[in-house]
PDB file of C-alpha atoms and ligand atoms in Angstrom:
ATOM      1  CA  MET A  16       7.006  32.413  -7.332  1.00  0.00           C
ATOM      2  CA  PRO A  17       3.415  33.372  -6.477  1.00  0.00           C
ATOM      3  CA  GLU A  18       1.867  31.669  -3.433  1.00  0.00           C
ATOM      4  CA  PRO A  19      -0.584  28.895  -4.459  1.00  0.00           C
ATOM      5  CA  ILE A  20      -4.221  29.548  -3.655  1.00  0.00           C
ATOM      6  CA  GLU A  21      -4.895  27.524  -0.519  1.00  0.00           C
ATOM      7  CA  GLU A  22      -8.653  27.190  -0.793  1.00  0.00           C
ATOM      8  CA  ASN A  23      -8.777  23.691  -2.302  1.00  0.00           C
ATOM      9  CA  ASN A  24      -5.806  22.077  -0.613  1.00  0.00           C
ATOM     10  CA  PRO A  25      -6.758  18.364  -0.173  1.00  0.00           C
ATOM     11  CA  LEU A  26      -4.988  18.315   3.195  1.00  0.00           C
ATOM     12  CA  ASP A  27      -7.880  20.404   4.521  1.00  0.00           C
ATOM     13  CA  ASP A  28     -10.256  17.490   3.783  1.00  0.00           C
ATOM     14  CA  LEU A  29      -8.681  15.453   6.584  1.00  0.00           C
ATOM     15  CA  GLU A  30     -10.415  15.264   9.920  1.00  0.00           C
ATOM     16  CA  LYS A  31      -7.415  13.722  11.630  1.00  0.00           C
ATOM     17  CA  ILE A  32      -3.817  12.786  10.773  1.00  0.00           C
ATOM     18  CA  LEU A  33      -2.982   9.243  11.911  1.00  0.00           C
ATOM     19  CA  VAL A  34       0.615   9.006  10.637  1.00  0.00           C
ATOM     20  CA  SER A  35       2.643  12.139   9.940  1.00  0.00           C
ATOM     21  CA  GLU A  36       4.993  12.679   7.006  1.00  0.00           C
ATOM     22  CA  SER A  37       8.046  12.624   9.284  1.00  0.00           C
ATOM     23  CA  ASP A  38       6.914   9.398  10.997  1.00  0.00           C
ATOM     24  CA  ILE A  39       6.522   7.763   7.565  1.00  0.00           C
ATOM     25  CA  GLN A  40       9.958   8.865   6.398  1.00  0.00           C
ATOM     26  CA  ALA A  41      11.634   7.688   9.616  1.00  0.00           C
ATOM     27  CA  ARG A  42       9.925   4.302   9.428  1.00  0.00           C
ATOM     28  CA  LEU A  43      10.901   3.880   5.751  1.00  0.00           C
ATOM     29  CA  ALA A  44      14.559   4.243   6.671  1.00  0.00           C
ATOM     30  CA  GLU A  45      14.151   1.511   9.322  1.00  0.00           C
ATOM     31  CA  LEU A  46      12.274  -0.809   6.957  1.00  0.00           C
ATOM     32  CA  GLY A  47      14.807  -0.269   4.179  1.00  0.00           C
ATOM     33  CA  HIS A  48      17.631  -1.099   6.581  1.00  0.00           C
ATOM     34  CA  GLN A  49      15.877  -4.227   7.816  1.00  0.00           C
ATOM     35  CA  ILE A  50      15.175  -5.457   4.270  1.00  0.00           C
ATOM     36  CA  THR A  51      18.765  -4.715   3.212  1.00  0.00           C
ATOM     37  CA  CYS A  52      20.102  -6.772   6.143  1.00  0.00           C
ATOM     38  CA  ASP A  53      17.670  -9.643   5.529  1.00  0.00           C
ATOM     39  CA  TYR A  54      18.617  -9.995   1.844  1.00  0.00           C
ATOM     40  CA  VAL A  55      22.282  -9.001   1.954  1.00  0.00           C
ATOM     41  CA  GLY A  56      24.270 -10.475  -0.955  1.00  0.00           C
ATOM     42  CA  ARG A  57      21.097 -11.198  -2.929  1.00  0.00           C
ATOM     43  CA  GLU A  58      18.993  -9.483  -5.558  1.00  0.00           C
ATOM     44  CA  LEU A  59      15.334  -8.697  -4.953  1.00  0.00           C
ATOM     45  CA  ALA A  60      12.365  -8.457  -7.277  1.00  0.00           C
ATOM     46  CA  VAL A  61      10.032  -5.874  -5.775  1.00  0.00           C
ATOM     47  CA  ILE A  62       6.450  -6.231  -6.995  1.00  0.00           C
ATOM     48  CA  ALA A  63       4.248  -3.219  -6.258  1.00  0.00           C
ATOM     49  CA  ILE A  64       0.491  -3.666  -6.095  1.00  0.00           C
ATOM     50  CA  ILE A  65      -0.742  -0.549  -7.834  1.00  0.00           C
ATOM     51  CA  ASN A  66      -2.137   2.015  -7.646  1.00  0.00           C
ATOM     52  CA  GLY A  67      -2.092   2.028  -3.843  1.00  0.00           C
ATOM     53  CA  ALA A  68       1.545   1.015  -3.266  1.00  0.00           C
ATOM     54  CA  ILE A  69       2.978   3.428  -5.820  1.00  0.00           C
ATOM     55  CA  ILE A  70       4.194   6.151  -3.433  1.00  0.00           C
ATOM     56  CA  PHE A  71       5.313   3.768  -0.687  1.00  0.00           C
ATOM     57  CA  VAL A  72       7.327   1.610  -3.088  1.00  0.00           C
ATOM     58  CA  ALA A  73       8.907   4.607  -4.795  1.00  0.00           C
ATOM     59  CA  ASP A  74      10.220   5.860  -1.449  1.00  0.00           C
ATOM     60  CA  LEU A  75      11.029   2.480   0.121  1.00  0.00           C
ATOM     61  CA  ILE A  76      13.195   1.113  -2.710  1.00  0.00           C
ATOM     62  CA  ARG A  77      15.399   4.179  -2.392  1.00  0.00           C
ATOM     63  CA  GLN A  78      16.170   2.975   1.148  1.00  0.00           C
ATOM     64  CA  ILE A  79      17.156  -0.534   0.018  1.00  0.00           C
ATOM     65  CA  ARG A  80      20.891  -0.913  -0.575  1.00  0.00           C
ATOM     66  CA  LEU A  81      20.678  -3.981  -2.811  1.00  0.00           C
ATOM     67  CA  PRO A  82      20.157  -4.635  -6.512  1.00  0.00           C
ATOM     68  CA  VAL A  83      16.399  -4.393  -7.096  1.00  0.00           C
ATOM     69  CA  GLN A  84      14.263  -5.316 -10.078  1.00  0.00           C
ATOM     70  CA  LEU A  85      10.918  -3.532 -10.040  1.00  0.00           C
ATOM     71  CA  ASP A  86       7.609  -4.570 -11.546  1.00  0.00           C
ATOM     72  CA  CYS A  87       3.953  -3.831 -10.828  1.00  0.00           C
ATOM     73  CA  ILE A  88       0.757  -5.807 -10.665  1.00  0.00           C
ATOM     74  CA  ARG A  89      -2.496  -3.927 -11.038  1.00  0.00           C
ATOM     75  CA  VAL A  90      -5.420  -5.062  -8.948  1.00  0.00           C
ATOM     76  CA  ALA A  91      -8.953  -3.737  -8.723  1.00  0.00           C
ATOM     77  CA  SER A  92     -10.870  -4.422  -5.547  1.00  0.00           C
ATOM     78  CA  TYR A  93     -12.483  -1.139  -4.548  1.00  0.00           C
ATOM     79  CA  ARG A  94     -14.723   1.107  -6.575  1.00  0.00           C
ATOM     80  CA  ASP A  95     -15.600   4.568  -5.350  1.00  0.00           C
ATOM     81  CA  GLU A  96     -16.920   3.486  -1.989  1.00  0.00           C
ATOM     82  CA  THR A  97     -15.068   3.077   1.246  1.00  0.00           C
ATOM     83  CA  ARG A  98     -15.826  -0.615   1.523  1.00  0.00           C
ATOM     84  CA  PRO A  99     -14.766  -3.578  -0.639  1.00  0.00           C
ATOM     85  CA  VAL A 100     -17.417  -4.333  -3.215  1.00  0.00           C
ATOM     86  CA  GLN A 101     -15.918  -7.293  -5.012  1.00  0.00           C
ATOM     87  CA  GLN A 102     -13.174  -9.903  -4.910  1.00  0.00           C
ATOM     88  CA  PRO A 103      -9.779  -8.510  -5.907  1.00  0.00           C
ATOM     89  CA  GLU A 104      -9.120  -9.013  -9.590  1.00  0.00           C
ATOM     90  CA  ILE A 105      -5.762  -8.836 -11.416  1.00  0.00           C
ATOM     91  CA  ILE A 106      -6.181  -6.418 -14.289  1.00  0.00           C
ATOM     92  CA  ASP A 107      -2.514  -6.159 -15.295  1.00  0.00           C
ATOM     93  CA  ARG A 108      -0.076  -8.976 -14.609  1.00  0.00           C
ATOM     94  CA  VAL A 109       3.628  -9.123 -13.639  1.00  0.00           C
ATOM     95  CA  ARG A 110       5.943  -9.158 -16.684  1.00  0.00           C
ATOM     96  CA  LEU A 111       9.215 -10.134 -14.949  1.00  0.00           C
ATOM     97  CA  ASP A 112      10.245 -13.786 -14.989  1.00  0.00           C
ATOM     98  CA  LEU A 113      10.238 -14.525 -11.250  1.00  0.00           C
ATOM     99  CA  GLN A 114      11.443 -18.140 -11.418  1.00  0.00           C
ATOM    100  CA  GLY A 115      14.243 -18.662  -8.879  1.00  0.00           C
ATOM    101  CA  ILE A 116      14.110 -15.004  -7.730  1.00  0.00           C
ATOM    102  CA  ASP A 117      13.562 -13.588  -4.223  1.00  0.00           C
ATOM    103  CA  VAL A 118      10.302 -11.646  -4.380  1.00  0.00           C
ATOM    104  CA  LEU A 119       9.126  -8.879  -2.080  1.00  0.00           C
ATOM    105  CA  LEU A 120       5.453  -8.153  -2.701  1.00  0.00           C
ATOM    106  CA  ILE A 121       4.404  -4.694  -1.494  1.00  0.00           C
ATOM    107  CA  ASP A 122       0.965  -3.208  -0.864  1.00  0.00           C
ATOM    108  CA  ASP A 123      -0.233  -0.048   0.811  1.00  0.00           C
ATOM    109  CA  ILE A 124      -2.501  -1.627   3.404  1.00  0.00           C
ATOM    110  CA  LEU A 125      -3.531  -4.978   4.794  1.00  0.00           C
ATOM    111  CA  ASP A 126      -7.264  -4.923   5.514  1.00  0.00           C
ATOM    112  CA  THR A 127      -9.308  -8.092   4.912  1.00  0.00           C
ATOM    113  CA  GLY A 128      -6.167  -9.845   3.617  1.00  0.00           C
ATOM    114  CA  GLN A 129      -7.856 -10.904   0.384  1.00  0.00           C
ATOM    115  CA  THR A 130      -5.606  -8.949  -1.981  1.00  0.00           C
ATOM    116  CA  LEU A 131      -2.258 -10.103  -0.590  1.00  0.00           C
ATOM    117  CA  SER A 132      -3.426 -13.642  -0.081  1.00  0.00           C
ATOM    118  CA  MET A 133      -4.673 -13.906  -3.668  1.00  0.00           C
ATOM    119  CA  ILE A 134      -1.609 -12.277  -5.217  1.00  0.00           C
ATOM    120  CA  THR A 135       0.798 -14.334  -3.113  1.00  0.00           C
ATOM    121  CA  LYS A 136      -0.820 -17.484  -4.510  1.00  0.00           C
ATOM    122  CA  THR A 137      -0.550 -16.114  -8.059  1.00  0.00           C
ATOM    123  CA  ILE A 138       3.149 -15.341  -7.609  1.00  0.00           C
ATOM    124  CA  GLU A 139       3.881 -18.712  -5.993  1.00  0.00           C
ATOM    125  CA  LYS A 140       2.832 -20.297  -9.292  1.00  0.00           C
ATOM    126  CA  MET A 141       5.700 -18.395 -10.940  1.00  0.00           C
ATOM    127  CA  GLU A 142       8.151 -20.467  -8.809  1.00  0.00           C
ATOM    128  CA  PRO A 143      10.148 -17.704  -7.102  1.00  0.00           C
ATOM    129  CA  ALA A 144      13.044 -18.686  -4.770  1.00  0.00           C
ATOM    130  CA  SER A 145      11.162 -17.000  -1.925  1.00  0.00           C
ATOM    131  CA  ILE A 146       8.278 -14.633  -1.394  1.00  0.00           C
ATOM    132  CA  LYS A 147       7.751 -12.137   1.438  1.00  0.00           C
ATOM    133  CA  THR A 148       5.195  -9.369   1.828  1.00  0.00           C
ATOM    134  CA  CYS A 149       5.476  -5.792   3.035  1.00  0.00           C
ATOM    135  CA  VAL A 150       2.717  -3.280   3.817  1.00  0.00           C
ATOM    136  CA  LEU A 151       2.875   0.305   4.973  1.00  0.00           C
ATOM    137  CA  LEU A 152      -0.253  -0.119   7.101  1.00  0.00           C
ATOM    138  CA  ASP A 153      -1.719  -3.074   8.936  1.00  0.00           C
ATOM    139  CA  LYS A 154      -5.335  -2.308   9.777  1.00  0.00           C
ATOM    140  CA  ASP A 155      -6.785  -3.721  12.972  1.00  0.00           C
ATOM    141  CA  ALA A 156      -9.764  -5.103  11.047  1.00  0.00           C
ATOM    142  CA  PRO A 157     -11.317  -8.552  10.878  1.00  0.00           C
ATOM    143  CA  ARG A 158      -9.445 -10.556   8.223  1.00  0.00           C
ATOM    144  CA  SER A 159     -11.627 -12.531   5.839  1.00  0.00           C
ATOM    145  CA  VAL A 160      -8.603 -14.754   5.175  1.00  0.00           C
ATOM    146  CA  ASP A 161      -5.797 -15.651   7.568  1.00  0.00           C
ATOM    147  CA  PHE A 162      -2.865 -13.507   6.453  1.00  0.00           C
ATOM    148  CA  SER A 163      -0.041 -11.532   8.058  1.00  0.00           C
ATOM    149  CA  ALA A 164       2.678  -9.470   6.353  1.00  0.00           C
ATOM    150  CA  ASP A 165       6.408 -10.041   6.914  1.00  0.00           C
ATOM    151  CA  TYR A 166       7.213  -6.315   7.084  1.00  0.00           C
ATOM    152  CA  VAL A 167       4.776  -3.750   8.490  1.00  0.00           C
ATOM    153  CA  GLY A 168       5.232   0.009   8.618  1.00  0.00           C
ATOM    154  CA  PHE A 169       2.486   0.924  11.077  1.00  0.00           C
ATOM    155  CA  LYS A 170      -0.448  -0.761  12.765  1.00  0.00           C
ATOM    156  CA  ILE A 171      -3.566   1.411  12.579  1.00  0.00           C
ATOM    157  CA  PRO A 172      -7.110   1.174  13.977  1.00  0.00           C
ATOM    158  CA  ASP A 173     -10.023  -0.056  11.871  1.00  0.00           C
ATOM    159  CA  ALA A 174     -10.814   3.189  10.035  1.00  0.00           C
ATOM    160  CA  PHE A 175     -10.905   4.252   6.395  1.00  0.00           C
ATOM    161  CA  VAL A 176      -7.709   6.193   5.661  1.00  0.00           C
ATOM    162  CA  VAL A 177      -6.295   8.131   2.730  1.00  0.00           C
ATOM    163  CA  GLY A 178      -2.965   9.615   1.730  1.00  0.00           C
ATOM    164  CA  TYR A 179       0.540   8.447   0.806  1.00  0.00           C
ATOM    165  CA  GLY A 180      -0.862   6.278  -1.995  1.00  0.00           C
ATOM    166  CA  LEU A 181      -4.211   5.392  -0.424  1.00  0.00           C
ATOM    167  CA  ASP A 182      -7.213   6.832  -2.187  1.00  0.00           C
ATOM    168  CA  PHE A 183     -10.852   7.641  -1.907  1.00  0.00           C
ATOM    169  CA  ALA A 184     -12.264   7.523  -5.461  1.00  0.00           C
ATOM    170  CA  GLU A 185      -8.668   7.887  -6.800  1.00  0.00           C
ATOM    171  CA  ARG A 186      -8.172  11.136  -4.868  1.00  0.00           C
ATOM    172  CA  TYR A 187      -5.829  12.012  -1.975  1.00  0.00           C
ATOM    173  CA  ARG A 188      -3.036   9.650  -3.044  1.00  0.00           C
ATOM    174  CA  GLN A 189      -0.611  12.580  -3.125  1.00  0.00           C
ATOM    175  CA  LEU A 190      -0.991  13.550   0.532  1.00  0.00           C
ATOM    176  CA  PRO A 191       2.372  13.173   2.325  1.00  0.00           C
ATOM    177  CA  CYS A 192       0.718  11.768   5.470  1.00  0.00           C
ATOM    178  CA  ILE A 193      -2.003   9.223   6.340  1.00  0.00           C
ATOM    179  CA  GLY A 194      -5.292  10.543   7.677  1.00  0.00           C
ATOM    180  CA  MET A 195      -9.018  10.112   8.017  1.00  0.00           C
ATOM    181  CA  LEU A 196     -11.362  12.080   5.794  1.00  0.00           C
ATOM    182  CA  LYS A 197     -13.973  14.370   7.244  1.00  0.00           C
ATOM    183  CA  PRO A 198     -17.135  12.210   7.479  1.00  0.00           C
ATOM    184  CA  GLU A 199     -19.184  14.501   5.249  1.00  0.00           C
ATOM    185  CA  LEU A 200     -16.701  13.894   2.408  1.00  0.00           C
ATOM    186  CA  GLN A 201     -17.140  10.139   2.431  1.00  0.00           C
ATOM    187  CA  ASN A 202     -19.745   8.307   0.380  1.00  0.00           C
ATOM    188  CA  PRO A 203     -21.426   6.549   2.125  1.00  0.00           C
ATOM    189  CA  PRO A 204     -20.863   9.071   4.933  1.00  0.00           C
ATOM    190  CA  ALA A 205     -20.759   6.585   7.807  1.00  0.00           C
ATOM    191  CA  TRP A 206     -17.703   4.351   8.197  1.00  0.00           C
ATOM    192  CA  ASN A 207     -17.073   2.502  11.385  1.00  0.00           C
TER     193      ASN A 207
HETATM  194  P1  IMP B 321      -7.692  -6.179   1.489  1.00  0.00           P
HETATM  195  O1  IMP B 321      -7.719  -7.016   0.245  1.00  0.00           O
HETATM  196  O2  IMP B 321      -9.053  -6.068   2.131  1.00  0.00           O
HETATM  197  O3  IMP B 321      -6.617  -6.556   2.481  1.00  0.00           O
HETATM  198  O4  IMP B 321      -7.455  -4.700   1.086  1.00  0.00           O
HETATM  199  C1  IMP B 321      -6.357  -4.284   0.443  1.00  0.00           C
HETATM  200  C2  IMP B 321      -6.691  -3.181  -0.518  1.00  0.00           C
HETATM  201  O5  IMP B 321      -7.876  -2.470  -0.148  1.00  0.00           O
HETATM  202  C3  IMP B 321      -5.581  -2.183  -0.488  1.00  0.00           C
HETATM  203  O6  IMP B 321      -4.690  -2.460  -1.537  1.00  0.00           O
HETATM  204  C4  IMP B 321      -6.268  -0.858  -0.655  1.00  0.00           C
HETATM  205  O7  IMP B 321      -6.270  -0.492  -2.031  1.00  0.00           O
HETATM  206  C5  IMP B 321      -7.691  -1.072  -0.226  1.00  0.00           C
HETATM  207  N1  IMP B 321      -7.969  -0.490   1.117  1.00  0.00           N
HETATM  208  C6  IMP B 321      -8.175  -1.166   2.257  1.00  0.00           C
HETATM  209  N2  IMP B 321      -8.392  -0.325   3.285  1.00  0.00           N
HETATM  210  C7  IMP B 321      -8.305   0.921   2.774  1.00  0.00           C
HETATM  211  C8  IMP B 321      -8.402   2.239   3.353  1.00  0.00           C
HETATM  212  O8  IMP B 321      -8.608   2.440   4.561  1.00  0.00           O
HETATM  213  N3  IMP B 321      -8.243   3.277   2.492  1.00  0.00           N
HETATM  214  C9  IMP B 321      -8.014   3.123   1.166  1.00  0.00           C
HETATM  215  N4  IMP B 321      -7.887   1.917   0.587  1.00  0.00           N
HETATM  216  C10 IMP B 321      -8.037   0.817   1.382  1.00  0.00           C
HETATM  217 MG1   MG B 322      -7.500   1.602  -3.407  1.00  0.00          MG
END
């Protein structure tokens, strides 16, 4: 097979890697084990908040040794900028009947807490047996609502990150690691 041309590899757009591919994979095995133990003998409905959680959920559910039903909820809260510009809005709802079911709601990152707090309330109205939340990343950022996740992959500093499902303008989701973009590639350029 010919070697791919390396000149527009998106990995080169990272200034710094915060969580490596191998660290992510090792942590997924631990999280999957913990979730399996916590729900042993039961069936789980995993609800992925997409697009951001798509890669994380795909890998994590393969580490869960339990029957799993999978559904997605699509939320829009960011446009092309690196800061939230609006309240999260559900643009495609859950189709599974969650009444009496144990639900694990999964997102890529916990930042202001608005997304998970709003979706948790929406799912509670569907009368599940229980609801817990899981995020790959917990950002050390001021929460605009009081919220903490039940399962956390990694705690990270308050920086804008991409990769492993997280995007900037829908790009970089395919990176196998989590990193910070070079400042000149961000719009607006300054993020602190
Ligand atoms: P929250 O509602 O502020 O907690 O933010 C959650 C959503 O914001 C996530 O589902 C992400 O889509 C997005 N988000 C927050 N921080 C980042 C980031 O650093 N990079 C990319 N997306 C982010
Ligand atoms: Mg996003």
